Structure formats: C-alpha cells, structure tokens
Short mmCIF file of N, CA and C in Angstrom, two decimals:
data_model
loop_
_atom_site.label_atom_id
_atom_site.label_comp_id
_atom_site.label_asym_id
_atom_site.label_seq_id
_atom_site.Cartn_x
_atom_site.Cartn_y
_atom_site.Cartn_z
N UNK A 907 103.99 89.08 79.48
CA UNK A 907 104.42 87.97 80.34
C UNK A 907 103.24 86.96 80.34
N UNK A 908 103.53 85.76 80.47
CA UNK A 908 102.65 84.65 80.54
C UNK A 908 101.77 84.80 81.84
N UNK A 909 100.54 84.35 81.80
CA UNK A 909 99.65 84.44 82.99
C UNK A 909 100.27 83.76 84.13
N UNK A 910 100.92 82.66 83.96
CA UNK A 910 101.51 81.88 85.19
C UNK A 910 102.62 82.72 85.81
N UNK A 911 103.37 83.54 85.04
CA UNK A 911 104.45 84.30 85.56
C UNK A 911 103.77 85.50 86.37
N UNK A 912 102.78 86.02 85.76
CA UNK A 912 102.12 87.24 86.47
C UNK A 912 101.47 86.68 87.78
N UNK A 913 100.89 85.47 87.68
CA UNK A 913 100.32 84.91 88.94
C UNK A 913 101.42 84.69 89.97
N UNK A 914 102.54 84.10 89.48
CA UNK A 914 103.64 83.91 90.47
C UNK A 914 104.17 85.18 91.06
N UNK A 915 104.27 86.26 90.19
CA UNK A 915 104.65 87.53 90.74
C UNK A 915 103.66 88.03 91.74
N UNK A 916 102.41 87.98 91.58
CA UNK A 916 101.44 88.40 92.52
C UNK A 916 101.49 87.65 93.83
N UNK A 917 101.69 86.30 93.73
CA UNK A 917 101.90 85.50 94.90
C UNK A 917 103.06 85.92 95.74
N UNK A 918 104.20 86.21 94.92
CA UNK A 918 105.39 86.69 95.59
C UNK A 918 105.10 87.95 96.39
N UNK A 919 104.38 88.90 95.76
CA UNK A 919 104.11 90.18 96.39
C UNK A 919 103.23 89.95 97.69
N UNK A 920 102.31 89.04 97.61
CA UNK A 920 101.48 88.65 98.63
C UNK A 920 102.32 88.07 99.84
N UNK A 921 103.26 87.20 99.38
CA UNK A 921 104.13 86.63 100.44
C UNK A 921 105.03 87.60 101.11
N UNK A 922 105.55 88.50 100.34
CA UNK A 922 106.44 89.63 100.96
C UNK A 922 105.57 90.45 101.90
N UNK A 923 104.38 90.72 101.51
CA UNK A 923 103.55 91.58 102.29
C UNK A 923 103.05 90.86 103.56
N UNK A 924 102.70 89.56 103.38
CA UNK A 924 102.42 88.83 104.60
C UNK A 924 103.58 88.72 105.53
N UNK A 925 104.78 88.49 104.97
CA UNK A 925 105.95 88.43 105.87
C UNK A 925 106.16 89.71 106.66
N UNK A 926 105.86 90.83 106.12
CA UNK A 926 106.01 92.13 106.84
C UNK A 926 105.02 92.08 107.98
N UNK A 927 103.77 91.71 107.79
CA UNK A 927 102.82 91.64 108.87
C UNK A 927 103.27 90.69 109.92
N UNK A 928 103.77 89.54 109.53
CA UNK A 928 104.30 88.53 110.50
C UNK A 928 105.46 89.06 111.25
N UNK A 929 106.34 89.83 110.55
CA UNK A 929 107.47 90.44 111.28
C UNK A 929 107.04 91.40 112.37
N UNK A 930 106.02 92.14 111.99
CA UNK A 930 105.47 93.16 112.94
C UNK A 930 104.86 92.40 114.14
N UNK A 931 104.18 91.34 113.86
CA UNK A 931 103.58 90.51 114.91
C UNK A 931 104.70 89.92 115.86
N UNK A 932 105.76 89.45 115.18
CA UNK A 932 106.95 88.99 115.90
C UNK A 932 107.50 90.06 116.83
N UNK A 933 107.64 91.31 116.36
CA UNK A 933 108.13 92.47 117.15
C UNK A 933 107.22 92.75 118.26
N UNK A 934 105.93 92.48 118.19
CA UNK A 934 105.02 92.72 119.28
C UNK A 934 105.01 91.60 120.28
N UNK A 935 105.48 90.44 119.87
CA UNK A 935 105.50 89.22 120.69
C UNK A 935 106.58 89.38 121.61
N UNK A 936 106.30 88.99 122.88
CA UNK A 936 107.38 89.05 123.87
C UNK A 936 106.87 88.97 125.21
N UNK A 937 107.71 88.85 126.13
CA UNK A 937 107.29 88.72 127.48
C UNK A 937 108.38 89.44 128.29
N UNK A 938 107.85 89.89 129.44
CA UNK A 938 108.77 90.65 130.36
C UNK A 938 109.74 89.65 131.05
N UNK A 939 109.46 88.32 130.87
CA UNK A 939 110.36 87.30 131.44
C UNK A 939 111.58 87.09 130.60
N UNK A 940 111.43 87.49 129.31
CA UNK A 940 112.65 87.21 128.39
C UNK A 940 113.16 88.56 127.88
N UNK A 941 114.40 88.46 127.56
CA UNK A 941 115.15 89.60 126.90
C UNK A 941 114.52 89.72 125.53
N UNK A 942 114.77 90.82 124.88
CA UNK A 942 114.27 91.21 123.51
C UNK A 942 114.63 90.11 122.49
N UNK A 943 115.95 89.83 122.42
CA UNK A 943 116.37 88.85 121.41
C UNK A 943 115.83 87.50 121.80
N UNK A 944 115.86 87.03 123.00
CA UNK A 944 115.36 85.82 123.38
C UNK A 944 113.85 85.66 123.05
N UNK A 945 113.07 86.72 123.21
CA UNK A 945 111.59 86.71 122.94
C UNK A 945 111.45 86.58 121.44
N UNK A 946 112.33 87.21 120.63
CA UNK A 946 112.17 87.06 119.18
C UNK A 946 112.52 85.67 118.71
N UNK A 947 113.58 85.11 119.24
CA UNK A 947 114.04 83.80 118.94
C UNK A 947 112.93 82.72 119.25
N UNK A 948 112.27 82.97 120.39
CA UNK A 948 111.15 82.02 120.81
C UNK A 948 109.86 82.32 120.10
N UNK A 949 109.74 83.34 119.50
CA UNK A 949 108.49 83.77 118.79
C UNK A 949 108.25 82.93 117.54
N UNK A 950 107.06 82.22 117.59
CA UNK A 950 106.69 81.43 116.36
C UNK A 950 106.53 82.41 115.19
N UNK A 951 106.15 83.66 115.50
CA UNK A 951 105.83 84.55 114.34
C UNK A 951 107.06 84.82 113.48
N UNK A 952 108.25 84.94 114.09
CA UNK A 952 109.51 85.23 113.37
C UNK A 952 109.89 84.13 112.52
N UNK A 953 109.59 82.84 112.97
CA UNK A 953 109.96 81.70 112.20
C UNK A 953 108.96 81.53 110.99
N UNK A 954 107.70 81.80 111.29
CA UNK A 954 106.80 81.71 110.14
C UNK A 954 107.04 82.81 109.09
N UNK A 955 107.37 84.01 109.60
CA UNK A 955 107.75 85.14 108.67
C UNK A 955 108.97 84.69 107.85
N UNK A 956 109.95 84.20 108.51
CA UNK A 956 111.14 83.72 107.76
C UNK A 956 110.81 82.67 106.68
N UNK A 957 109.96 81.72 107.08
CA UNK A 957 109.53 80.66 106.07
C UNK A 957 108.78 81.23 104.91
N UNK A 958 107.91 82.20 105.21
CA UNK A 958 107.12 82.84 104.18
C UNK A 958 108.07 83.65 103.22
N UNK A 959 109.09 84.35 103.82
CA UNK A 959 110.00 85.10 103.05
C UNK A 959 110.85 84.08 102.15
N UNK A 960 111.23 82.95 102.67
CA UNK A 960 112.05 82.01 101.96
C UNK A 960 111.27 81.47 100.81
N UNK A 961 109.97 81.08 100.98
CA UNK A 961 109.20 80.62 99.88
C UNK A 961 109.00 81.76 98.77
N UNK A 962 108.79 82.90 99.31
CA UNK A 962 108.56 84.17 98.28
C UNK A 962 109.90 84.36 97.56
N UNK A 963 111.05 84.17 98.15
CA UNK A 963 112.32 84.34 97.50
C UNK A 963 112.59 83.32 96.41
N UNK A 964 112.30 82.02 96.76
CA UNK A 964 112.34 80.96 95.81
C UNK A 964 111.39 81.16 94.64
N UNK A 965 110.20 81.65 94.90
CA UNK A 965 109.26 81.96 93.77
C UNK A 965 109.78 83.11 92.99
N UNK A 966 110.35 84.13 93.63
CA UNK A 966 110.95 85.23 92.91
C UNK A 966 112.02 84.83 91.90
N UNK A 967 112.88 83.93 92.40
CA UNK A 967 114.02 83.41 91.60
C UNK A 967 113.40 82.65 90.40
N UNK A 968 112.35 81.92 90.63
CA UNK A 968 111.66 81.24 89.53
C UNK A 968 111.07 82.22 88.49
N UNK A 969 110.47 83.30 88.96
CA UNK A 969 109.95 84.31 88.10
C UNK A 969 111.00 84.96 87.18
N UNK A 970 112.13 85.21 87.83
CA UNK A 970 113.27 85.85 87.13
C UNK A 970 113.92 84.93 86.04
N UNK A 971 113.61 83.68 86.09
CA UNK A 971 114.09 82.82 85.05
C UNK A 971 113.35 83.21 83.75
N UNK A 972 112.13 83.66 83.88
CA UNK A 972 111.25 83.77 82.65
C UNK A 972 110.92 85.18 82.34
N UNK A 973 111.13 86.14 83.27
CA UNK A 973 110.72 87.50 83.02
C UNK A 973 111.98 88.43 83.27
N UNK A 974 112.06 89.48 82.43
CA UNK A 974 113.13 90.47 82.63
C UNK A 974 112.95 91.16 84.00
N UNK A 975 114.06 91.39 84.63
CA UNK A 975 113.96 92.07 86.04
C UNK A 975 113.33 93.48 85.84
N UNK A 976 113.64 94.10 84.67
CA UNK A 976 112.99 95.46 84.54
C UNK A 976 111.55 95.47 84.42
N UNK A 977 110.90 94.34 84.06
CA UNK A 977 109.52 94.16 83.94
C UNK A 977 108.99 93.65 85.28
N UNK A 978 109.63 92.67 85.85
CA UNK A 978 109.09 92.00 87.05
C UNK A 978 109.21 92.85 88.25
N UNK A 979 110.27 93.57 88.50
CA UNK A 979 110.57 94.25 89.77
C UNK A 979 109.46 95.32 90.08
N UNK A 980 108.96 96.04 89.11
CA UNK A 980 108.03 97.12 89.52
C UNK A 980 106.75 96.46 90.22
N UNK A 981 106.48 95.16 89.94
CA UNK A 981 105.35 94.57 90.59
C UNK A 981 105.54 94.55 92.12
N UNK A 982 106.87 94.45 92.51
CA UNK A 982 107.13 94.32 93.99
C UNK A 982 106.68 95.62 94.67
N UNK A 983 106.52 96.72 93.97
CA UNK A 983 106.07 97.98 94.57
C UNK A 983 104.63 97.81 95.11
N UNK A 984 103.88 96.83 94.66
CA UNK A 984 102.53 96.63 95.20
C UNK A 984 102.58 96.24 96.72
N UNK A 985 103.72 95.80 97.20
CA UNK A 985 103.81 95.51 98.58
C UNK A 985 103.72 96.82 99.33
N UNK A 986 104.07 97.93 98.77
CA UNK A 986 103.88 99.23 99.45
C UNK A 986 102.45 99.64 99.53
N UNK A 987 101.60 98.88 98.80
CA UNK A 987 100.22 99.16 98.87
C UNK A 987 99.52 98.22 99.82
N UNK A 988 99.88 96.94 99.70
CA UNK A 988 99.33 95.83 100.45
C UNK A 988 99.60 95.90 101.98
N UNK A 989 100.88 96.22 102.22
CA UNK A 989 101.28 96.23 103.67
C UNK A 989 100.49 97.23 104.51
N UNK A 990 100.33 98.53 104.08
CA UNK A 990 99.60 99.39 104.88
C UNK A 990 98.11 99.02 105.05
N UNK A 991 97.53 98.42 103.99
CA UNK A 991 96.13 97.94 104.02
C UNK A 991 96.02 96.82 105.07
N UNK A 992 96.89 95.82 104.97
CA UNK A 992 96.93 94.75 105.87
C UNK A 992 97.21 95.15 107.26
N UNK A 993 98.10 96.18 107.44
CA UNK A 993 98.40 96.70 108.77
C UNK A 993 97.16 97.39 109.37
N UNK A 994 96.42 97.98 108.58
CA UNK A 994 95.14 98.61 109.07
C UNK A 994 94.17 97.46 109.53
N UNK A 995 94.07 96.46 108.75
CA UNK A 995 93.16 95.33 109.14
C UNK A 995 93.49 94.53 110.28
N UNK A 996 94.84 94.35 110.37
CA UNK A 996 95.36 93.36 111.43
C UNK A 996 95.69 94.14 112.73
N UNK A 997 96.25 95.30 112.68
CA UNK A 997 96.72 96.00 113.77
C UNK A 997 95.99 97.31 114.12
N UNK A 998 95.09 97.68 113.18
CA UNK A 998 94.23 98.88 113.45
C UNK A 998 94.99 100.13 113.11
N UNK A 999 96.17 100.05 112.43
CA UNK A 999 96.87 101.28 112.03
C UNK A 999 96.06 102.23 111.29
N UNK A 1000 96.29 103.55 111.52
CA UNK A 1000 95.59 104.62 110.76
C UNK A 1000 96.22 104.88 109.47
N UNK A 1001 95.41 104.98 108.47
CA UNK A 1001 95.90 105.33 107.10
C UNK A 1001 95.56 106.72 106.87
N UNK A 1002 96.50 107.54 106.62
CA UNK A 1002 96.28 108.98 106.27
C UNK A 1002 95.87 109.14 104.80
N UNK A 1003 95.11 110.19 104.46
CA UNK A 1003 94.72 110.42 103.10
C UNK A 1003 95.86 110.40 102.02
N UNK A 1004 97.05 110.99 102.48
CA UNK A 1004 98.14 111.07 101.57
C UNK A 1004 98.77 109.62 101.35
N UNK A 1005 98.63 108.77 102.33
CA UNK A 1005 99.08 107.36 102.18
C UNK A 1005 98.13 106.69 101.05
N UNK A 1006 96.90 106.89 101.24
CA UNK A 1006 95.98 106.23 100.29
C UNK A 1006 96.20 106.85 98.84
N UNK A 1007 96.47 108.11 98.80
CA UNK A 1007 96.76 108.77 97.50
C UNK A 1007 98.07 108.17 96.93
N UNK A 1008 99.08 107.99 97.80
CA UNK A 1008 100.33 107.44 97.34
C UNK A 1008 100.11 106.02 96.88
N UNK A 1009 99.28 105.24 97.49
CA UNK A 1009 99.00 103.90 97.12
C UNK A 1009 98.41 103.86 95.65
N UNK A 1010 97.49 104.87 95.41
CA UNK A 1010 96.98 104.93 93.99
C UNK A 1010 97.98 105.25 93.04
N UNK A 1011 98.88 106.17 93.42
CA UNK A 1011 99.99 106.52 92.47
C UNK A 1011 100.96 105.30 92.23
N UNK A 1012 101.18 104.54 93.26
CA UNK A 1012 102.03 103.36 93.00
C UNK A 1012 101.40 102.39 92.14
N UNK A 1013 100.02 102.16 92.35
CA UNK A 1013 99.32 101.17 91.51
C UNK A 1013 99.24 101.75 90.04
N UNK A 1014 99.16 102.97 89.84
CA UNK A 1014 99.22 103.52 88.53
C UNK A 1014 100.65 103.30 87.86
N UNK A 1015 101.68 103.50 88.68
CA UNK A 1015 103.00 103.33 88.17
C UNK A 1015 103.22 101.86 87.84
N UNK A 1016 102.76 100.97 88.56
CA UNK A 1016 102.85 99.58 88.26
C UNK A 1016 102.20 99.23 86.95
N UNK A 1017 100.97 99.74 86.89
CA UNK A 1017 100.21 99.56 85.64
C UNK A 1017 100.94 100.06 84.37
N UNK A 1018 101.44 101.27 84.53
CA UNK A 1018 102.21 101.92 83.40
C UNK A 1018 103.39 101.12 83.03
N UNK A 1019 104.17 100.62 83.98
CA UNK A 1019 105.38 99.89 83.67
C UNK A 1019 105.13 98.51 83.13
N UNK A 1020 103.96 97.99 83.35
CA UNK A 1020 103.68 96.69 82.91
C UNK A 1020 103.05 96.62 81.39
N UNK A 1021 102.88 97.86 80.82
CA UNK A 1021 102.33 97.90 79.49
C UNK A 1021 103.40 97.46 78.45
#
C-alpha cells in the first residue's frame, strides 16, 4: 500500500478510537435534572463523537477506493489496542495483564496480515 493510504488508515483508526472515548464521555455526561435520552441529546460529547465517526467513515471509504478490504480491514483491529490505552489515560480504567498481552497479539496479527 502507498504511504498515503497507510497514513489514512491509521488516521481512521485514531478517529474510531477517539470516537469511542468520546462516546464514553457522553455516557458519563448527564444531569439528574434531565432524563437519560435528553441528557445524551444535550451532551456536546455525543455530537463531537458523531462528527468524528462521520469523518472517519468518509476517510475509510476513501481508503477502500485504493486498498483491498482484505488488506485494509485488519488495521481496524488496532482500535482494540488504542481504546483501552486511551481509556486508561482518560478515565483511569485498569488494564489487566491479559488485556495487555491480548493487545500485543492483536498488534502482531495486524503486522502479519500487512506483509
């Protein structure tokens, strides 16, 4: 794959990962004054997350114009590595040793499938 396509793929993975963190923030956003659905609709986090997902989706479609799905899609697995790390940094989530080992296995799998 051309470097520009790989870069676009990585930006897409970062966008999807950031979107997950933003969705979690939206889930935490709320007030006892509002019902759950109303709190989510009023949450700026959910709108930002939706915008990030939209941009990532448009970029993904661009990538698919130039890369086979069978080659590009395994890169999306990197989100399973980035989201727990970001969740640890942003929300203080605990990462268990098996999760870290699993992340290494995923990274190895992505490396193998990109050869």
